[in-house]
mmCIF file of C-alpha atoms in Angstrom:
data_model
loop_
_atom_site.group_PDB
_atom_site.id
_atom_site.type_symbol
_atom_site.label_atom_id
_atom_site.label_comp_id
_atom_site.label_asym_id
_atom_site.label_seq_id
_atom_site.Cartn_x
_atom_site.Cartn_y
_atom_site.Cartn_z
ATOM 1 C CA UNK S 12 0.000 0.000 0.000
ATOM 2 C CA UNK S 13 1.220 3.289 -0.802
ATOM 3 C CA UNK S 14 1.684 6.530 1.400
ATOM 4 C CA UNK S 15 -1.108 8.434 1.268
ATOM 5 C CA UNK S 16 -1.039 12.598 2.330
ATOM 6 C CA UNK S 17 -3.379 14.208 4.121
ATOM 7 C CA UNK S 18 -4.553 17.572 5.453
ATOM 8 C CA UNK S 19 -5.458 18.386 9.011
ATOM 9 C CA UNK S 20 -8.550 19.509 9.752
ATOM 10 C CA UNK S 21 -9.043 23.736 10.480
ATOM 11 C CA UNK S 22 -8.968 22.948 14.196
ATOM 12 C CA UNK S 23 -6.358 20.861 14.523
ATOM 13 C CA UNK S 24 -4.220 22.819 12.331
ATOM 14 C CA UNK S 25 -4.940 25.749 14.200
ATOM 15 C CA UNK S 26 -3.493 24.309 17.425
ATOM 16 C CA UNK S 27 -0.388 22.670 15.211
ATOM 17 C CA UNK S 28 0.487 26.187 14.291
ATOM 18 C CA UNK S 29 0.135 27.437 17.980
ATOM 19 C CA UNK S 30 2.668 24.796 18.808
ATOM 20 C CA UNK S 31 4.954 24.496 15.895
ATOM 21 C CA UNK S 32 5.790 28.598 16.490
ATOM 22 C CA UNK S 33 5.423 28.663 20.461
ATOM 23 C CA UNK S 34 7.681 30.391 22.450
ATOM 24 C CA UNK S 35 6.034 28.965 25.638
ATOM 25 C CA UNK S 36 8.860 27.911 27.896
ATOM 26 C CA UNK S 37 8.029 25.100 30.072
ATOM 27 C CA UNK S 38 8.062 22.667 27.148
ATOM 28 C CA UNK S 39 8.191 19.352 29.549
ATOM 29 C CA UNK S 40 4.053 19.433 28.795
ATOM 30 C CA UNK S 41 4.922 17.447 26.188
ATOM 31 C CA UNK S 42 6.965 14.442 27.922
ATOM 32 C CA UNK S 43 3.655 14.365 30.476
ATOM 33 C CA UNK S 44 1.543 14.730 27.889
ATOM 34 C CA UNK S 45 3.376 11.368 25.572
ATOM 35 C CA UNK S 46 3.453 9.394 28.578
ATOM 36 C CA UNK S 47 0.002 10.308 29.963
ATOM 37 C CA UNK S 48 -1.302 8.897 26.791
ATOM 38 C CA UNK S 49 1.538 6.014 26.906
ATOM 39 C CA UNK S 50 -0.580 5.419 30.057
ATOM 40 C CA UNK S 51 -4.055 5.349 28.921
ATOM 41 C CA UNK S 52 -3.158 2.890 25.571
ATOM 42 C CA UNK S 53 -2.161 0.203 28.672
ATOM 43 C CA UNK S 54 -4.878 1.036 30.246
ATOM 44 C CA UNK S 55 -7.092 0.396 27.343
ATOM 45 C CA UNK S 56 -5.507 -3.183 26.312
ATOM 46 C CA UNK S 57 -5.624 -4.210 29.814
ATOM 47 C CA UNK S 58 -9.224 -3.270 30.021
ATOM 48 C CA UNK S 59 -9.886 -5.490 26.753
ATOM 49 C CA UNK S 60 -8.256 -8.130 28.189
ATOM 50 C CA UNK S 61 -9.876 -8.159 31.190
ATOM 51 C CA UNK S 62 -12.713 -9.917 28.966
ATOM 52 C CA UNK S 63 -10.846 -11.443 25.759
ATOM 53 C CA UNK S 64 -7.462 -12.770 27.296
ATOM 54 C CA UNK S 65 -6.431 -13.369 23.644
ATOM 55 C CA UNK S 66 -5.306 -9.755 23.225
ATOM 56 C CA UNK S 67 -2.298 -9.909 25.312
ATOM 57 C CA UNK S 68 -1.239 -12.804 22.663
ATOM 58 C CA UNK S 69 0.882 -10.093 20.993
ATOM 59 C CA UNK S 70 2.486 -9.423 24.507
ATOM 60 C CA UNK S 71 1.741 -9.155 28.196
ATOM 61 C CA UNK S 72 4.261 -6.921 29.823
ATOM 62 C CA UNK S 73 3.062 -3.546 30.193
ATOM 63 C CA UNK S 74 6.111 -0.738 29.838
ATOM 64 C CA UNK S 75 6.991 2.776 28.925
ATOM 65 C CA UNK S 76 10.211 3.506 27.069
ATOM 66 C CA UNK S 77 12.022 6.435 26.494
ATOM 67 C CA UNK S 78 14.712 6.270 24.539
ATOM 68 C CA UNK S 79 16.984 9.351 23.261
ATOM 69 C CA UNK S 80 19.074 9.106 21.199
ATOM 70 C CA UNK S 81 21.916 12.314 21.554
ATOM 71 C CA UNK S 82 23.807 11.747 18.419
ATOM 72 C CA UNK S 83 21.030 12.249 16.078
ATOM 73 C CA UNK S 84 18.823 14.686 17.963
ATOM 74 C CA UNK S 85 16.225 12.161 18.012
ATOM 75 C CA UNK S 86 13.604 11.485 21.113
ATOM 76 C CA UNK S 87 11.321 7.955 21.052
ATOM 77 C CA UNK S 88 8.917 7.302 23.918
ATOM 78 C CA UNK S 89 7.065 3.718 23.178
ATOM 79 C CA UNK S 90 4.474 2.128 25.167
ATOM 80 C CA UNK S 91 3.039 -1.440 24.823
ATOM 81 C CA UNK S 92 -0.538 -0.744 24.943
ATOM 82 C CA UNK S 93 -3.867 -0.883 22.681
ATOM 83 C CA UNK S 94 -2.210 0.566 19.536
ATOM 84 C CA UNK S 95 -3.836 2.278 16.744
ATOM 85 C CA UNK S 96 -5.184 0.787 13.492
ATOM 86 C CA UNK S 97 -4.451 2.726 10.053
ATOM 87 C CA UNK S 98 -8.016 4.800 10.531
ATOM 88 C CA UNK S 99 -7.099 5.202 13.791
ATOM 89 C CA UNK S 100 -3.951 7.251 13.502
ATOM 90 C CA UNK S 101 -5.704 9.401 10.648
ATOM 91 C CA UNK S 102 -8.937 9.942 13.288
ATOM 92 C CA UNK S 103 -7.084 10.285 15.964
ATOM 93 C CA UNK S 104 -4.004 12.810 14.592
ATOM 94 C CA UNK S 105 -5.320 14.571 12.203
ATOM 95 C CA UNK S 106 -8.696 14.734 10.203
ATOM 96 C CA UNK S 107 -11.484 14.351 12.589
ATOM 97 C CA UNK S 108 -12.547 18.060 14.200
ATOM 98 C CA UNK S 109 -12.459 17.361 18.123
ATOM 99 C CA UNK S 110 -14.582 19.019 20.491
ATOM 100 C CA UNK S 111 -11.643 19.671 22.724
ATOM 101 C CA UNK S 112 -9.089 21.140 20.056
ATOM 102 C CA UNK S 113 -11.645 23.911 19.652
ATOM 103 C CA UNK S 114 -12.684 24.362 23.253
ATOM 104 C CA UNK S 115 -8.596 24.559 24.252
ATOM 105 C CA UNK S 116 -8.097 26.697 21.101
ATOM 106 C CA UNK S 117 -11.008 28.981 22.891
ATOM 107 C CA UNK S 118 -9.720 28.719 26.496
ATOM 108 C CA UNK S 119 -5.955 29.984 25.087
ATOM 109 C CA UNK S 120 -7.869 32.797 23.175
ATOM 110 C CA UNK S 121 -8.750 33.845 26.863
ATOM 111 C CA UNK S 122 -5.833 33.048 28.179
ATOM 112 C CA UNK S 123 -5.708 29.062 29.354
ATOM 113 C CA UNK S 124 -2.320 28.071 29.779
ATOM 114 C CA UNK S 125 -0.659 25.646 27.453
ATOM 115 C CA UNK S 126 0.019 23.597 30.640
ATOM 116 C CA UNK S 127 -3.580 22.794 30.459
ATOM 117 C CA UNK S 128 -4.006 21.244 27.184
ATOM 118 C CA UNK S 129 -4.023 17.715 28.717
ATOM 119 C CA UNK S 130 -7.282 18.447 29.961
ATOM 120 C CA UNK S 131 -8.659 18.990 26.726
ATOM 121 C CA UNK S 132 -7.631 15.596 25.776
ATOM 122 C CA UNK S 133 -5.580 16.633 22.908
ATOM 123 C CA UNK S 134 -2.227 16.648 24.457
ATOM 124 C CA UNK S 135 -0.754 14.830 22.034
ATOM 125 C CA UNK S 136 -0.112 17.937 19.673
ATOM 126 C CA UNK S 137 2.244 19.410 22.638
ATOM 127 C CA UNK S 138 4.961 17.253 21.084
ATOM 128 C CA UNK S 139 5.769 19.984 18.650
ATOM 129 C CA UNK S 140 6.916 22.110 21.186
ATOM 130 C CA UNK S 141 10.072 20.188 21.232
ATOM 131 C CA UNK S 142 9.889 18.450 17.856
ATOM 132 C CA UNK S 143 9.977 19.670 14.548
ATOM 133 C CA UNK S 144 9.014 16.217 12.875
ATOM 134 C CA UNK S 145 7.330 13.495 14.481
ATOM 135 C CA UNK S 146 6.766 9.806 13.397
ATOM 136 C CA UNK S 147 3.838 7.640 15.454
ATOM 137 C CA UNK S 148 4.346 3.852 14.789
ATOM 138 C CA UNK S 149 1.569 1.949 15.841
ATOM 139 C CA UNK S 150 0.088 -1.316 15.767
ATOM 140 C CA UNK S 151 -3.191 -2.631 16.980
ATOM 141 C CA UNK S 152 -4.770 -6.166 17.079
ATOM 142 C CA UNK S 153 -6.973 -5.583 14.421
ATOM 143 C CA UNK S 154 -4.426 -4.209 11.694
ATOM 144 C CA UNK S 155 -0.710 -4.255 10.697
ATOM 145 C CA UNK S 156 1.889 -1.660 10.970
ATOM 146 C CA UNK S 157 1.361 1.952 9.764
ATOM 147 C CA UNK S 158 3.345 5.294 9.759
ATOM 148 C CA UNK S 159 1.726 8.703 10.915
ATOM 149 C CA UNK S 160 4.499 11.581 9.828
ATOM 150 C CA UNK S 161 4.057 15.400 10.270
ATOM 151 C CA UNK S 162 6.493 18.196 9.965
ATOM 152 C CA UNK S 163 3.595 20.470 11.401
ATOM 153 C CA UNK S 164 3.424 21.699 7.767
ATOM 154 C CA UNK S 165 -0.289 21.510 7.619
ATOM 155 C CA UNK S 166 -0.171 17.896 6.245
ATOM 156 C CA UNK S 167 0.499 14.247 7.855
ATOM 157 C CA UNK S 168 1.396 11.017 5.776
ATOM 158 C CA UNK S 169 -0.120 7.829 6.218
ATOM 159 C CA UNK S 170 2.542 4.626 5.127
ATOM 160 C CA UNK S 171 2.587 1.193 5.971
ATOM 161 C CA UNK S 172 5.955 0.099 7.767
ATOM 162 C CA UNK S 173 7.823 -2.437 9.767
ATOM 163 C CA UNK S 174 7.627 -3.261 13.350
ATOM 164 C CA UNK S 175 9.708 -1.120 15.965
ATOM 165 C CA UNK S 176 12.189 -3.303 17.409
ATOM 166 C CA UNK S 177 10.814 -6.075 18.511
ATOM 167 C CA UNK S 178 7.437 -4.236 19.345
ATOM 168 C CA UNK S 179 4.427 -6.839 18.453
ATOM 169 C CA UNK S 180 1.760 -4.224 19.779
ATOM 170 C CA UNK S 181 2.154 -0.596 20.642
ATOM 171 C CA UNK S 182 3.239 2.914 19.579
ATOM 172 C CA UNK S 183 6.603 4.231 19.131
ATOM 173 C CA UNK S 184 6.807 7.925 18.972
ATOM 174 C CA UNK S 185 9.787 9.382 17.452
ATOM 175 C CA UNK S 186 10.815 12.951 18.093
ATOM 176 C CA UNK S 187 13.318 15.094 15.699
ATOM 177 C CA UNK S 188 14.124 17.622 18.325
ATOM 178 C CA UNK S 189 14.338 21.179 17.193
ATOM 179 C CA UNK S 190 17.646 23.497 17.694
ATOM 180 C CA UNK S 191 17.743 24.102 21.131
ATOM 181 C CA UNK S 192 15.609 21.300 22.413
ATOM 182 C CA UNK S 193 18.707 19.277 23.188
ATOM 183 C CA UNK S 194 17.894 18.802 26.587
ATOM 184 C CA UNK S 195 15.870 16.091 25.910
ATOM 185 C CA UNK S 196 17.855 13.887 25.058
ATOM 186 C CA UNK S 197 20.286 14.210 27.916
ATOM 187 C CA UNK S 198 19.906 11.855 30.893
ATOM 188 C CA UNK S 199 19.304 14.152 33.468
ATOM 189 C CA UNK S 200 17.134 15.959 31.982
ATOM 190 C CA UNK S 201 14.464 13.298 31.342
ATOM 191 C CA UNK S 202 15.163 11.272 34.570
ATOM 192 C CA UNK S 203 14.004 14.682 36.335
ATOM 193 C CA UNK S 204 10.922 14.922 33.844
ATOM 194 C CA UNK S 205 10.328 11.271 34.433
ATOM 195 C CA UNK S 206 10.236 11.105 38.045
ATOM 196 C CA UNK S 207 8.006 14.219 38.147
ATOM 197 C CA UNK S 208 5.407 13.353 35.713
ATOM 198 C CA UNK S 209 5.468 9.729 35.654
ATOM 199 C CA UNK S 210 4.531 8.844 39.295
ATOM 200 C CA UNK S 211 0.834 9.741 38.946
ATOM 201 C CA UNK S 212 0.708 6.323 36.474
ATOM 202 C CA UNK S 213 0.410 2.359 37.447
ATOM 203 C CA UNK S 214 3.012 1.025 34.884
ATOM 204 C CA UNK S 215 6.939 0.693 34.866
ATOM 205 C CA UNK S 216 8.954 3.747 32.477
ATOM 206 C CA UNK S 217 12.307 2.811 31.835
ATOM 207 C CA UNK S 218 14.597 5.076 30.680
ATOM 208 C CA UNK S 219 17.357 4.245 28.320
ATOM 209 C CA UNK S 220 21.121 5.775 29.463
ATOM 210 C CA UNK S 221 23.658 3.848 27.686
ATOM 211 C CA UNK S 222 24.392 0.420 25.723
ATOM 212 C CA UNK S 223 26.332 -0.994 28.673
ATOM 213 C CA UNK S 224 24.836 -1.983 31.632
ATOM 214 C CA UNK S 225 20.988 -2.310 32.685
ATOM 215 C CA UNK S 226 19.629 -0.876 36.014
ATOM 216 C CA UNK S 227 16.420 -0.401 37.547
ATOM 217 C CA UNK S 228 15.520 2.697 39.581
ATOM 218 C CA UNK S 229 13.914 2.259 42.340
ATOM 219 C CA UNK S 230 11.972 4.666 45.337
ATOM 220 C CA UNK S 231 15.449 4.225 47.035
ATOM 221 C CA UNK S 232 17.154 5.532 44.364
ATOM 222 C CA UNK S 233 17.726 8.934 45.493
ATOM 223 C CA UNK S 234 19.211 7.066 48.691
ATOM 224 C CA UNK S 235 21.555 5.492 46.362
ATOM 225 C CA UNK S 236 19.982 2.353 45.706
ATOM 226 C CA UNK S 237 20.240 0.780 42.449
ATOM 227 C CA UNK S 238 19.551 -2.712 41.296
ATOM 228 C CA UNK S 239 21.369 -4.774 38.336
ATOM 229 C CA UNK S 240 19.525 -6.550 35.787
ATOM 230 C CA UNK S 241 20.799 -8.351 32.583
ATOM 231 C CA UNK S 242 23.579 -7.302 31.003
ATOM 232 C CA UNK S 243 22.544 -5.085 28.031
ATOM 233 C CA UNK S 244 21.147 -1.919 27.161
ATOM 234 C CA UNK S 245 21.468 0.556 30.649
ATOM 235 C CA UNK S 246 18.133 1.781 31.808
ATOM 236 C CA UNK S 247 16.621 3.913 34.714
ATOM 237 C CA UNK S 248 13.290 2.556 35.815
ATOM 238 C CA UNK S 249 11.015 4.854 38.089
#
């Protein structure tokens, strides 16, 4: 299947546009925002499974990874939950005009800080304050892998593509950080982000430091506890 191009719709475009040239300055909104919703796709597969056991066939650990990447400027957050099918990603990212684009678009008008947006339910566009292109990789139960892609141009692409990794059911986000969004992809930056935004959800976020050693952060970490795992790629756990 071939890529196919589409346009946002006027809302959502709208509140691309506020992002893609913001000059708001506490641009962590976007980290809570990704793993907020990171949170909510577990939630959802769990749910289903609660029910149909048969959708955790395509994996049962549930996990948050973020994984930067300093070299190349380049930001991925993946979580293993419901996924999105091909309609999905287009629905959800782009086309369909959401009640709660316009009403944040509205509330900003009058003054609603950016901070907020998660309450809208469309935080998701917040990762333009850090990125200038963004990839969503995403597979659900019900369909095979597909490609969202934006440069906050006005227009996203739809493509099919391969798994992430070894991902058989999730979403991979993949950030191209803009000039002088650095930050986050350094380790302190995100283990602060991490531990601040990350404790209000149920499911491990690992954090990916080096390709060395593995650890696990604990609670005790800050007491200088840390525990070894297997020998591989070095991680901080909350």
């Amino acid at each position: 299947m071939a890529t196919t191009t589409h346009r946002f719709d006027a809302s959502a475009e709208n509140l691309l546009n506020l992002f893609t040239n913001s000059i708001y300055s506490n641009k962590d909104t976007a980290i809570r925002e990704l793993i907020s919703n990171s949170s909510d796709a577990i939630d959802k597969i769990r749910f289903e499974s609660m029910t149909d056991p048969d959708k955790l066939s395509t994996g049962s650990e549930f996990r948050v990874d973020i994984i930067p990447d300093a070299a190349e400027n380049i930001l991925t957050i993946t979580d293993t939950g419901i996924g999105m099918t091909e309609a999905e990603l287009i629905k959800n990212l782009g086309t369909i005009a959401h009640t709660g684009t316009r009403a944040f678009l509205e509330a900003n008008q009058q003054g609603c800080d950016i901070n907020m947006i998660g309450q809208f339910g469309v935080g998701f566009y917040s990762v333009f304050l850090i990125a200038d292109r963004v990839q969503v990789l995403s597979k659900n139960n019900d369909d095979d892998w597909h490609m969202w892609e934006s440069a906050g141009d006005g227009t996203f692409s739809i493509s099919p593509c391969e798994p992430y990794k070894e991902m058989q059911r999730g979403t991979a986000i993949i950030m191209y950080l803009k000039p002088g969004c650095e930050e986050y992809v350094k380790e302190k930056k995100l283990r602060d982000v991490i531990k601040k935004h990350s404790g209000f959800i149920s499911y491990p976020t690992y954090l990916e430091v080096s390709k060395e050693r593995e650890y696990e952060m604990t609670d005790d970490e800050d007491e200088g506890g840390e525990k070894e795992e297997d020998a591989g790629t070095k991680k901080k756990k909350k």
